[in-house]
Amino acid sequence: PVATFEVPSKYVPDKPLECKQLYGTSSLEHPGVQMVAMERGKYYLGGHVVGLNKPVREFPCETPTEVRERLPEGVDIVAFQCRNPVHRAHYELFTRALDAPNVGDDGVVLVHPTCGPTQPGDIPGNVRYKTYEVLKEETANPRVYWAYLPYSMHMAGPREAIQHMMIRKNFGCTHFIIGRDMAGCKSSIDGEDFYGAYEAQDFAIENGPALGVQAVPSLNLVYTAEEGYITAEDAKDKGYDSLKLSGTKFRAMLRGGEDIPEWFAFKSVVEVLRQAA
């Protein structure tokens, strides 16, 4: 057993109101609303949980105390959250975040992926964990720390971005990288976005001071033949063409055994994904 649950309260929730306040919509076109409406039961239970043992998982999940104990003291800790394998652009993004003007010179990154249940089409958590472990070994960057979070994304946009900041503060982080359209999703009917591209960033910057966590907006990086990874703005100003490889094309190349360009993905990560395909 992992815990005991004392249940003094049982009630019927107002699910449409819950979804409206959490996701900003009660439409079943939103995957989070679908989960609340179709997967959760009629009744909610409230009470006291007492932990007994840590759950046994396919990947190690340290407690906040355990993670804080191995992070350096007295320096900025910049958290990077993801739910997919880390490719070259991600790595460039979170290592360059250490150069942000609001991050100290001796700051470090905590890469803290969510490895819980996934959205349809996502790579399973245990496979993603293996990609992170081989990448940690391949890069061996002393300014990059790794830990894993047993959490499932709810695709709740700006509110979920705030939740992630709160979680990472518990793990000892002082800064949090906010990507474009973080925790965003599209309608299952017409494909329209539920949240604005920079809504999560703006919400995080606005509320960060109250949380005691500084937001670090992510750079919009592209790969160019001339200078490697640079910002999209620099590429446009210099007249460079950016190389692109869509996720759909990448997965097709994996299945077909084609060579994956090294500017896009790390060899060690590709090998794990091929073995799991």
XYZ file of N, CA and C in Angstrom:
831
model
N 0.831 -1.206 0.000
C 0.000 0.000 0.000
C 0.870 1.262 0.000
N 0.384 2.303 -0.686
C 1.143 3.548 -0.743
C 0.573 4.618 0.185
N -0.712 4.482 0.572
C -1.315 5.507 1.423
C -2.637 5.021 1.987
N -3.104 5.722 3.023
C -4.470 5.531 3.515
C -5.268 6.786 3.188
N -6.568 6.644 2.993
C -7.442 7.753 2.613
C -8.652 7.745 3.536
N -8.729 8.744 4.396
C -9.882 8.912 5.277
C -10.903 9.794 4.568
N -12.130 9.304 4.410
C -13.111 9.966 3.542
C -14.306 10.466 4.359
N -14.244 11.708 4.834
C -15.403 12.280 5.530
C -16.391 12.973 4.593
N -15.999 13.150 3.318
C -16.832 13.928 2.405
C -17.025 13.202 1.073
N -18.288 13.143 0.643
C -18.639 12.579 -0.662
C -19.699 13.491 -1.270
N -19.469 13.940 -2.493
C -20.394 14.911 -3.072
C -20.441 14.779 -4.595
N -21.490 15.362 -5.180
C -21.644 15.402 -6.631
C -21.104 16.744 -7.118
N -20.047 16.746 -7.919
C -19.443 18.010 -8.358
C -20.242 18.672 -9.478
N -20.035 19.969 -9.600
C -20.576 20.725 -10.731
C -19.491 20.711 -11.808
N -19.499 19.677 -12.627
C -18.406 19.502 -13.582
C -18.317 20.610 -14.629
N -19.441 21.088 -15.193
C -19.310 22.195 -16.155
C -18.645 23.427 -15.537
N -19.004 23.756 -14.277
C -18.392 24.902 -13.617
C -16.917 24.634 -13.345
N -16.590 23.435 -12.898
C -15.197 23.055 -12.654
C -14.359 23.256 -13.913
N -14.863 22.769 -15.038
C -14.112 22.871 -16.292
C -13.993 24.317 -16.759
N -15.070 25.075 -16.601
C -15.045 26.467 -17.033
C -13.986 27.253 -16.265
N -13.882 26.997 -14.962
C -12.924 27.729 -14.149
C -11.490 27.220 -14.336
N -11.347 25.928 -14.635
C -10.011 25.359 -14.804
C -9.474 25.551 -16.216
N -10.270 25.188 -17.205
C -9.800 25.197 -18.594
C -10.223 26.433 -19.383
N -11.126 27.225 -18.781
C -11.630 28.383 -19.509
C -12.743 28.038 -20.474
N -13.154 26.769 -20.489
C -14.223 26.307 -21.373
C -14.842 25.049 -20.776
N -16.103 24.820 -21.105
C -16.759 23.564 -20.709
C -17.088 22.724 -21.940
N -16.464 23.083 -23.072
C -16.712 22.377 -24.324
C -16.008 21.024 -24.338
N -16.696 20.000 -24.807
C -16.104 18.669 -24.927
C -15.045 18.609 -26.025
N -14.867 19.693 -26.762
C -13.801 19.742 -27.756
C -12.424 19.855 -27.095
N -12.401 20.189 -25.798
C -11.149 20.300 -25.044
C -10.847 18.953 -24.400
N -9.601 18.429 -24.557
C -9.281 17.105 -24.006
C -9.418 17.017 -22.492
N -9.159 18.113 -21.783
C -9.312 18.105 -20.344
C -10.769 17.985 -19.928
N -11.636 18.676 -20.642
C -13.065 18.589 -20.361
C -13.568 17.174 -20.649
N -13.080 16.576 -21.722
C -13.443 15.190 -22.024
C -13.065 14.268 -20.878
N -11.876 14.482 -20.311
C -11.417 13.647 -19.206
C -12.333 13.790 -17.991
N -12.667 15.022 -17.639
C -13.526 15.259 -16.478
C -14.911 14.657 -16.701
N -15.453 14.859 -17.918
C -16.821 14.431 -18.199
C -16.947 12.921 -18.391
N -15.935 12.301 -19.002
C -16.084 10.915 -19.437
C -15.285 9.903 -18.616
N -14.237 10.345 -17.919
C -13.395 9.402 -17.188
C -13.593 9.475 -15.674
N -13.928 10.644 -15.174
C -14.146 10.770 -13.735
C -15.556 10.294 -13.374
N -15.691 9.766 -12.166
C -16.966 9.232 -11.729
C -17.980 10.299 -11.360
N -19.166 9.840 -10.989
C -20.260 10.748 -10.636
C -19.953 11.494 -9.347
N -19.289 10.832 -8.397
C -19.037 11.417 -7.090
C -17.556 11.759 -6.923
N -17.294 12.829 -6.180
C -15.944 13.172 -5.753
C -15.836 12.879 -4.256
N -14.644 12.506 -3.815
C -14.391 12.214 -2.416
C -13.378 13.212 -1.870
N -13.607 13.656 -0.647
C -12.675 14.558 0.003
C -12.248 13.996 1.335
N -11.018 14.272 1.751
C -10.572 13.752 3.024
C -9.088 13.899 3.231
N -8.529 13.033 4.064
C -7.128 13.124 4.468
C -6.348 11.927 3.923
N -5.232 12.227 3.265
C -4.351 11.194 2.746
C -3.088 11.132 3.602
N -2.725 9.932 4.016
C -1.492 9.735 4.783
C -0.599 8.784 3.997
N 0.554 9.264 3.578
C 1.473 8.441 2.802
C 2.113 7.351 3.641
N 2.260 6.188 3.030
C 2.906 5.059 3.697
C 4.208 4.664 3.012
N 4.149 4.522 1.692
C 5.330 4.122 0.920
C 5.342 4.873 -0.402
N 6.545 5.087 -0.938
C 6.641 5.698 -2.261
C 6.173 4.699 -3.319
N 5.392 5.144 -4.296
C 4.974 4.242 -5.378
C 6.179 3.705 -6.144
N 6.092 2.480 -6.604
C 7.140 1.886 -7.428
C 6.792 2.126 -8.890
N 7.686 2.797 -9.606
C 7.442 3.140 -11.011
C 8.572 2.608 -11.885
N 8.349 2.712 -13.195
C 9.372 2.279 -14.138
C 10.507 3.285 -14.235
N 10.325 4.450 -13.666
C 11.363 5.474 -13.663
C 11.400 6.086 -12.260
N 12.572 6.511 -11.790
C 12.676 7.042 -10.425
C 12.078 8.436 -10.317
N 11.323 8.675 -9.258
C 10.742 9.991 -9.008
C 11.128 10.433 -7.598
N 12.097 11.329 -7.530
C 12.541 11.826 -6.235
C 11.513 12.797 -5.647
N 11.480 12.880 -4.330
C 10.625 13.847 -3.667
C 11.232 15.239 -3.822
N 10.442 16.290 -3.585
C 11.019 17.640 -3.626
C 12.220 17.798 -2.700
N 12.147 17.229 -1.514
C 13.271 17.329 -0.575
C 14.520 16.668 -1.146
N 14.346 15.491 -1.747
C 15.497 14.778 -2.310
C 16.141 15.557 -3.451
N 15.316 16.197 -4.289
C 15.864 16.984 -5.402
C 16.574 18.217 -4.871
N 15.951 18.913 -3.925
C 16.569 20.125 -3.376
C 17.922 19.830 -2.741
N 18.043 18.675 -2.132
C 19.294 18.337 -1.446
C 20.477 18.172 -2.396
N 20.211 17.846 -3.652
C 21.340 17.667 -4.579
C 21.517 18.844 -5.545
N 20.691 19.868 -5.406
C 20.891 21.073 -6.202
C 21.858 22.005 -5.482
N 22.648 22.782 -6.231
C 23.594 23.697 -5.580
C 22.859 24.788 -4.800
N 23.457 25.224 -3.721
C 22.848 26.250 -2.879
C 23.304 27.641 -3.305
N 22.427 28.614 -3.122
C 22.781 30.007 -3.336
C 22.891 30.436 -4.778
N 22.358 29.639 -5.716
C 22.392 30.011 -7.133
C 20.985 29.912 -7.710
N 20.776 30.544 -8.857
C 19.490 30.457 -9.544
C 19.314 29.064 -10.131
N 18.121 28.511 -9.951
C 17.780 27.195 -10.497
C 16.668 27.412 -11.513
N 16.968 27.163 -12.782
C 16.016 27.410 -13.863
C 15.371 26.088 -14.277
N 14.064 25.996 -14.128
C 13.360 24.757 -14.445
C 12.922 24.733 -15.907
N 13.088 23.552 -16.518
C 12.590 23.314 -17.879
C 11.647 22.126 -17.837
N 10.405 22.347 -18.234
C 9.380 21.310 -18.229
C 9.100 20.847 -19.655
N 8.971 19.539 -19.845
C 8.614 19.029 -21.172
C 7.865 17.719 -21.007
N 7.180 17.297 -22.074
C 6.495 16.006 -22.030
C 6.878 15.134 -23.223
N 7.910 15.559 -23.945
C 8.396 14.828 -25.115
C 9.905 14.628 -24.998
N 10.482 13.758 -25.815
C 11.950 13.629 -25.819
C 12.626 14.977 -26.092
N 13.794 15.159 -25.523
C 14.541 16.400 -25.724
C 15.371 16.277 -26.997
N 15.109 17.161 -27.941
C 15.896 17.196 -29.174
C 16.835 18.403 -29.144
N 17.571 18.608 -30.224
C 18.616 19.640 -30.240
C 18.059 21.030 -29.914
N 16.914 21.390 -30.506
C 16.366 22.724 -30.273
C 16.001 22.922 -28.807
N 15.439 21.869 -28.165
C 15.110 21.975 -26.743
C 16.376 22.200 -25.919
N 17.415 21.429 -26.241
C 18.657 21.526 -25.475
C 19.262 22.922 -25.609
N 19.266 23.442 -26.833
C 19.784 24.794 -27.033
C 18.954 25.798 -26.255
N 17.646 25.573 -26.234
C 16.735 26.506 -25.567
C 17.020 26.575 -24.073
N 17.084 25.399 -23.405
C 17.226 25.489 -21.948
C 18.644 25.793 -21.503
N 19.653 25.480 -22.317
C 21.007 25.875 -21.916
C 21.223 27.375 -22.147
N 20.621 27.913 -23.194
C 20.750 29.358 -23.441
C 19.911 30.173 -22.463
N 18.926 29.542 -21.830
C 18.140 30.246 -20.810
C 19.027 30.718 -19.669
N 20.166 30.055 -19.467
C 21.100 30.469 -18.421
C 21.721 31.825 -18.715
N 21.603 32.277 -19.971
C 22.130 33.593 -20.348
C 21.066 34.683 -20.274
N 19.858 34.340 -19.831
C 18.784 35.333 -19.721
C 19.202 36.424 -18.732
N 18.780 37.659 -18.970
C 19.226 38.768 -18.111
C 18.813 38.652 -16.647
N 17.748 37.886 -16.358
C 17.296 37.756 -14.965
C 17.825 36.490 -14.288
N 18.815 35.820 -14.938
C 19.419 34.619 -14.360
C 20.877 34.911 -14.002
N 21.286 34.528 -12.803
C 22.652 34.789 -12.354
C 23.692 34.024 -13.147
N 24.930 34.506 -13.107
C 26.014 33.925 -13.902
C 26.296 32.474 -13.549
N 26.062 32.093 -12.295
C 26.363 30.730 -11.867
C 25.105 29.860 -11.785
N 24.036 30.260 -12.468
C 22.787 29.505 -12.447
C 22.915 28.147 -13.121
N 21.984 27.259 -12.784
C 21.941 25.925 -13.391
C 20.514 25.642 -13.847
N 20.379 24.620 -14.687
C 19.076 24.200 -15.190
C 18.666 22.898 -14.515
N 17.397 22.804 -14.131
C 16.815 21.527 -13.725
C 15.845 21.111 -14.825
N 16.217 20.091 -15.593
C 15.305 19.537 -16.598
C 14.361 18.597 -15.843
N 13.074 18.908 -15.871
C 12.104 18.211 -15.017
C 10.896 17.766 -15.850
N 11.074 16.726 -16.676
C 9.990 16.294 -17.558
C 8.851 15.632 -16.783
N 7.645 15.737 -17.343
C 6.509 14.980 -16.823
C 6.521 13.609 -17.493
N 6.505 12.563 -16.680
C 6.598 11.196 -17.207
C 5.357 10.372 -16.877
N 4.259 11.029 -16.552
C 3.026 10.316 -16.234
C 2.252 9.937 -17.480
N 0.967 9.578 -17.312
C 0.116 9.241 -18.467
C 0.128 10.369 -19.493
N 0.054 10.001 -20.755
C 0.250 10.961 -21.836
C -1.035 11.256 -22.592
N -0.941 12.254 -23.458
C -2.016 12.545 -24.398
C -1.943 11.545 -25.553
N -3.061 11.327 -26.263
C -3.028 10.407 -27.401
C -1.947 10.805 -28.406
N -1.134 9.825 -28.806
C -0.077 10.091 -29.780
C 1.271 10.414 -29.159
N 1.293 10.703 -27.851
C 2.560 10.993 -27.188
C 3.365 9.704 -26.981
N 4.670 9.861 -26.821
C 5.557 8.721 -26.544
C 5.386 8.309 -25.081
N 5.270 7.010 -24.789
C 5.062 6.557 -23.405
C 6.137 7.068 -22.447
N 5.729 7.265 -21.201
C 6.616 7.837 -20.205
C 7.884 7.049 -19.990
N 7.799 5.702 -19.969
C 9.002 4.908 -19.720
C 10.012 5.038 -20.863
N 9.507 5.223 -22.098
C 10.408 5.418 -23.235
C 11.049 6.802 -23.161
N 10.258 7.804 -22.817
C 10.812 9.151 -22.691
C 11.883 9.186 -21.603
N 11.623 8.484 -20.505
C 12.617 8.424 -19.426
C 13.948 7.877 -19.952
N 13.910 6.834 -20.770
C 15.137 6.258 -21.317
C 15.863 7.257 -22.217
N 15.107 8.062 -22.983
C 15.758 9.066 -23.838
C 16.448 10.121 -22.992
N 15.852 10.493 -21.872
C 16.474 11.499 -21.009
C 17.760 10.960 -20.381
N 17.735 9.700 -19.989
C 18.896 9.120 -19.330
C 20.091 9.021 -20.284
N 19.860 8.601 -21.528
C 20.979 8.509 -22.472
C 21.477 9.893 -22.856
N 20.559 10.866 -22.925
C 20.988 12.225 -23.258
C 21.788 12.833 -22.117
N 21.383 12.557 -20.886
C 22.135 13.035 -19.724
C 23.570 12.516 -19.780
N 23.729 11.249 -20.163
C 25.061 10.658 -20.255
C 25.838 11.228 -21.434
N 25.159 11.420 -22.575
C 25.851 11.916 -23.768
C 26.342 13.343 -23.590
N 25.527 14.202 -22.986
C 25.902 15.613 -22.872
C 26.793 15.880 -21.655
N 26.538 15.183 -20.545
C 27.351 15.328 -19.317
C 27.644 16.791 -19.002
N 26.603 17.606 -18.996
C 26.743 19.040 -18.759
C 26.638 19.315 -17.259
N 27.698 19.836 -16.636
C 27.677 20.051 -15.187
C 26.679 21.113 -14.733
N 26.166 21.901 -15.665
C 25.198 22.942 -15.301
C 23.759 22.492 -15.553
N 23.586 21.222 -15.898
C 22.246 20.691 -16.170
C 21.968 19.528 -15.228
N 20.916 19.644 -14.437
C 20.473 18.584 -13.530
C 19.172 17.994 -14.067
N 18.909 16.752 -13.710
C 17.732 16.051 -14.223
C 16.931 15.449 -13.072
N 15.608 15.484 -13.188
C 14.708 14.796 -12.261
C 13.406 14.546 -13.026
N 12.571 13.660 -12.493
C 11.377 13.243 -13.237
C 10.131 13.392 -12.380
N 9.053 13.834 -13.019
C 7.819 14.166 -12.310
C 6.689 13.237 -12.750
N 6.057 12.510 -11.821
C 4.942 11.620 -12.179
C 3.646 12.404 -12.317
N 3.536 13.134 -13.409
C 2.434 14.082 -13.613
C 1.912 13.923 -15.024
N 0.615 14.048 -15.187
C 0.004 13.991 -16.516
C -0.481 15.378 -16.909
N -0.095 15.824 -18.095
C -0.503 17.140 -18.576
C -2.023 17.208 -18.749
N -2.599 18.356 -18.366
C -4.040 18.582 -18.506
C -4.366 19.531 -19.657
N -3.342 20.105 -20.271
C -3.506 21.018 -21.399
C -4.420 22.193 -21.032
N -4.183 22.748 -19.827
C -5.031 23.819 -19.301
C -4.465 25.210 -19.562
N -3.470 25.313 -20.429
C -2.976 26.612 -20.841
C -2.370 27.435 -19.719
N -2.732 28.736 -19.625
C -2.104 29.631 -18.651
C -2.197 29.157 -17.210
N -3.333 28.608 -16.805
C -3.466 28.143 -15.421
C -2.520 26.971 -15.134
N -2.331 26.118 -16.122
C -1.414 25.000 -15.899
C 0.033 25.485 -15.841
N 0.341 26.536 -16.591
C 1.686 27.104 -16.518
C 1.982 27.574 -15.097
N 0.991 28.209 -14.459
C 1.152 28.660 -13.080
C 1.334 27.457 -12.150
N 0.556 26.410 -12.386
C 0.696 25.220 -11.559
C 2.094 24.628 -11.661
N 2.640 24.604 -12.876
C 3.990 24.074 -13.057
C 5.024 24.938 -12.337
N 4.827 26.237 -12.320
C 5.738 27.111 -11.585
C 5.691 26.799 -10.091
N 4.486 26.575 -9.560
C 4.340 26.258 -8.143
C 5.006 24.921 -7.807
N 4.807 23.926 -8.676
C 5.429 22.618 -8.455
C 6.942 22.753 -8.425
N 7.494 23.471 -9.396
C 8.961 23.577 -9.482
C 9.533 24.412 -8.345
N 8.764 25.355 -7.820
C 9.238 26.074 -6.630
C 9.419 25.092 -5.475
N 8.484 24.137 -5.349
C 8.620 23.124 -4.298
C 9.885 22.291 -4.472
N 10.336 22.144 -5.709
C 11.543 21.361 -5.989
C 12.813 22.219 -5.928
N 12.680 23.463 -5.497
C 13.858 24.292 -5.281
C 14.184 25.267 -6.393
N 13.314 25.407 -7.384
C 13.613 26.275 -8.525
C 13.233 27.725 -8.252
N 14.035 28.621 -8.793
C 13.801 30.061 -8.657
C 13.256 30.670 -9.939
N 13.460 29.986 -11.070
C 13.039 30.467 -12.382
C 12.351 29.329 -13.135
N 11.507 29.703 -14.094
C 10.799 28.689 -14.876
C 10.702 29.150 -16.328
N 11.125 28.276 -17.241
C 11.080 28.607 -18.671
C 9.654 28.409 -19.186
N 9.113 29.461 -19.764
C 7.753 29.409 -20.315
C 7.839 29.437 -21.827
N 7.416 28.352 -22.452
C 7.476 28.258 -23.903
C 6.252 28.847 -24.577
N 6.353 29.020 -25.872
C 5.215 29.484 -26.660
C 4.087 28.459 -26.577
N 2.878 28.919 -26.297
C 1.691 28.060 -26.250
C 1.854 26.926 -25.251
N 2.450 27.217 -24.086
C 2.670 26.171 -23.095
C 1.347 25.585 -22.617
N 1.283 24.247 -22.557
C 0.098 23.506 -22.099
C -1.131 23.832 -22.935
N -0.894 24.250 -24.171
C -2.012 24.588 -25.051
C -2.569 23.376 -25.767
N -3.730 23.541 -26.342
C -4.342 22.456 -27.105
C -5.316 23.045 -28.111
N -5.751 22.194 -29.026
C -6.655 22.606 -30.092
C -8.003 21.894 -29.972
N -9.010 22.501 -30.537
C -10.330 21.885 -30.579
C -10.286 20.589 -31.371
N -10.969 19.567 -30.860
C -11.026 18.286 -31.572
C -11.936 18.355 -32.786
N -12.648 19.468 -32.939
C -13.586 19.617 -34.068
C -12.985 20.449 -35.195
N -12.598 21.688 -34.873
C -12.142 22.590 -35.934
C -10.652 22.914 -35.879
N -9.929 22.363 -34.875
C -8.496 22.584 -34.798
C -8.070 23.948 -34.308
N -9.021 24.758 -33.846
C -8.685 26.091 -33.351
C -8.055 25.998 -31.963
N -7.100 26.908 -31.702
C -6.438 26.931 -30.398
C -7.393 27.440 -29.315
N -7.317 26.823 -28.142
C -8.124 27.291 -27.015
C -7.487 28.497 -26.334
N -6.157 28.655 -26.465
C -5.463 29.737 -25.786
C -4.551 30.460 -26.777
N -4.277 31.731 -26.479
C -3.377 32.490 -27.329
C -1.947 31.985 -27.220
N -1.161 32.207 -28.263
C 0.202 31.675 -28.321
C 1.061 32.146 -27.152
N 0.862 33.376 -26.689
C 1.699 33.915 -25.613
C 0.897 34.192 -24.342
N -0.297 33.630 -24.267
C -1.155 33.850 -23.101
C -0.515 33.280 -21.833
N 0.070 32.085 -21.932
C 0.705 31.471 -20.765
C 1.917 32.281 -20.319
N 2.728 32.748 -21.272
C 3.887 33.559 -20.924
C 3.476 34.824 -20.191
N 2.485 35.532 -20.733
C 2.037 36.790 -20.129
C 1.469 36.556 -18.734
N 0.708 35.468 -18.583
C 0.091 35.151 -17.293
C 1.169 34.811 -16.259
N 2.194 34.089 -16.700
C 3.286 33.704 -15.805
C 4.112 34.921 -15.380
N 4.411 35.792 -16.316
C 5.177 37.002 -15.990
C 4.395 37.877 -15.019
N 3.080 37.961 -15.221
C 2.227 38.775 -14.359
C 2.155 38.219 -12.936
N 2.059 36.902 -12.809
C 1.837 36.281 -11.503
C 3.100 35.726 -10.849
N 4.206 35.695 -11.589
C 5.442 35.156 -11.055
C 5.894 35.802 -9.751
N 5.878 37.144 -9.649
C 6.336 37.775 -8.406
C 5.563 37.321 -7.168
N 4.260 37.100 -7.304
C 3.463 36.647 -6.164
C 3.838 35.230 -5.754
N 4.306 34.435 -6.727
C 4.707 33.053 -6.442
C 6.144 32.952 -5.962
N 6.918 34.005 -6.202
C 8.339 33.942 -5.861
C 9.138 33.161 -6.878
N 8.633 33.094 -8.116
C 9.323 32.397 -9.204
C 9.358 33.335 -10.409
N 10.531 33.492 -10.998
C 10.650 34.368 -12.158
C 10.443 33.583 -13.449
N 9.640 34.136 -14.344
C 9.425 33.513 -15.647
C 10.581 33.864 -16.577
N 11.003 32.874 -17.363
C 12.033 33.079 -18.388
C 11.402 32.714 -19.727
N 10.945 33.694 -20.518
C 10.356 33.361 -21.819
C 11.354 32.626 -22.694
N 10.910 31.562 -23.344
C 11.816 30.759 -24.167
C 12.133 31.473 -25.469
N 13.340 31.244 -25.962
C 13.736 31.812 -27.248
C 13.062 31.052 -28.391
N 12.766 31.769 -29.451
C 12.216 31.146 -30.659
C 13.388 30.819 -31.576
N 13.924 29.605 -31.417
C 15.141 29.221 -32.128
C 14.835 28.463 -33.419
N 15.656 28.692 -34.426
C 15.580 27.941 -35.681
C 17.003 27.522 -36.055
N 17.097 26.499 -36.896
C 18.420 26.027 -37.322
C 18.724 26.563 -38.708
N 19.923 27.110 -38.859
C 20.378 27.615 -40.156
C 21.682 26.943 -40.542
N 21.894 26.775 -41.841
C 23.134 26.161 -42.322
C 24.328 27.050 -42.033
N 24.092 28.363 -41.982
C 25.190 29.308 -41.827
C 25.710 29.390 -40.390
N 24.805 29.428 -39.404
C 25.230 29.686 -38.024
C 24.653 28.703 -37.004
N 24.048 27.616 -37.464
C 23.447 26.680 -36.520
C 22.174 27.262 -35.928
N 21.953 27.055 -34.635
C 20.735 27.554 -33.998
C 20.886 29.026 -33.622
N 19.977 29.832 -34.149
C 19.887 31.247 -33.804
C 18.408 31.584 -33.670
N 18.103 32.774 -33.190
C 16.699 33.147 -33.061
C 16.086 33.363 -34.442
N 14.790 33.164 -34.526
C 14.090 33.352 -35.800
C 14.231 34.795 -36.280
N 14.276 35.726 -35.328
C 14.421 37.136 -35.691
C 15.774 37.390 -36.349
N 16.841 36.806 -35.768
C 18.174 36.981 -36.358
C 18.249 36.346 -37.737
N 17.647 35.176 -37.880
C 17.661 34.494 -39.171
C 16.965 35.338 -40.240
N 15.859 35.945 -39.857
C 15.121 36.786 -40.808
C 15.928 38.017 -41.177
N 16.549 38.656 -40.172
C 17.329 39.872 -40.433
C 18.521 39.587 -41.341
N 19.111 38.388 -41.201
C 20.298 38.046 -41.996
C 19.952 37.363 -43.312
N 18.674 37.139 -43.549
C 18.247 36.517 -44.804
C 18.556 35.039 -44.900
N 18.675 34.353 -43.762
C 18.976 32.923 -43.755
C 17.690 32.112 -43.885
N 17.805 30.996 -44.543
C 16.699 30.034 -44.561
C 16.862 29.088 -43.381
N 15.754 28.771 -42.730
C 15.815 27.848 -41.603
C 15.412 26.451 -42.058
N 16.118 25.446 -41.542
C 15.799 24.059 -41.858
C 14.705 23.574 -40.913
N 13.754 22.829 -41.454
C 12.623 22.378 -40.644
C 12.388 20.881 -40.848
N 11.925 20.244 -39.776
C 11.545 18.834 -39.840
C 10.355 18.658 -38.905
N 9.206 18.396 -39.471
C 8.000 18.277 -38.655
C 8.018 17.004 -37.827
N 7.232 17.003 -36.759
C 7.134 15.807 -35.932
C 6.612 14.618 -36.714
N 5.665 14.862 -37.602
C 5.099 13.788 -38.425
C 6.165 13.181 -39.330
N 6.967 14.050 -39.965
C 8.037 13.583 -40.843
C 9.096 12.843 -40.045
N 9.423 13.359 -38.870
C 10.420 12.723 -38.008
C 9.991 11.310 -37.641
N 8.737 11.148 -37.242
C 8.246 9.814 -36.861
C 8.236 8.870 -38.052
N 7.910 9.393 -39.225
C 7.918 8.557 -40.431
C 9.335 8.111 -40.776
N 10.302 8.999 -40.591
C 11.695 8.653 -40.855
C 12.192 7.605 -39.856
N 11.752 7.731 -38.600
C 12.117 6.729 -37.593
C 11.608 5.349 -37.998
N 10.315 5.295 -38.368
C 9.703 4.014 -38.735
C 10.358 3.425 -39.971
N 10.769 4.300 -40.890
C 11.365 3.836 -42.134
C 12.849 3.541 -42.044
N 13.451 3.749 -40.877
C 14.875 3.482 -40.708
C 15.775 4.489 -41.387
N 15.244 5.663 -41.724
C 16.044 6.688 -42.401
C 16.964 7.402 -41.398
N 18.037 7.960 -41.919
C 18.949 8.729 -41.078
C 18.275 10.026 -40.635
N 18.390 10.328 -39.347
C 17.838 11.561 -38.793
C 18.954 12.594 -38.739
N 18.749 13.770 -39.300
C 19.821 14.771 -39.286
C 20.241 15.134 -37.863
N 21.552 15.251 -37.652
C 22.051 15.495 -36.304
C 21.717 16.892 -35.809
N 21.398 17.819 -36.713
C 21.005 19.144 -36.243
C 19.629 19.094 -35.566
N 18.863 18.034 -35.839
C 17.514 17.925 -35.288
C 17.480 17.119 -33.996
N 18.174 15.979 -33.956
C 18.062 15.078 -32.805
C 19.415 14.490 -32.433
N 19.547 14.139 -31.171
C 20.760 13.475 -30.684
C 20.730 11.997 -31.077
N 21.904 11.465 -31.441
C 21.981 10.067 -31.871
C 21.493 9.109 -30.783
N 21.868 9.372 -29.543
C 21.489 8.477 -28.453
C 19.974 8.433 -28.276
N 19.324 9.579 -28.430
C 17.865 9.650 -28.297
C 17.191 8.918 -29.443
N 17.709 9.119 -30.648
C 17.142 8.454 -31.826
C 17.223 6.943 -31.669
N 18.325 6.442 -31.140
C 18.494 5.002 -30.988
C 17.458 4.428 -30.030
N 17.175 5.120 -28.928
C 16.160 4.649 -27.993
C 14.791 4.648 -28.646
N 14.488 5.679 -29.395
C 13.178 5.772 -30.060
C 13.021 4.694 -31.129
N 14.104 4.388 -31.827
C 14.030 3.323 -32.849
C 13.755 1.974 -32.177
N 14.407 1.724 -31.077
C 14.215 0.436 -30.389
C 12.791 0.294 -29.865
N 12.160 1.411 -29.529
C 10.807 1.366 -28.978
C 9.727 1.415 -30.047
N 10.112 1.740 -31.260
C 9.128 1.913 -32.345
C 8.474 0.570 -32.717
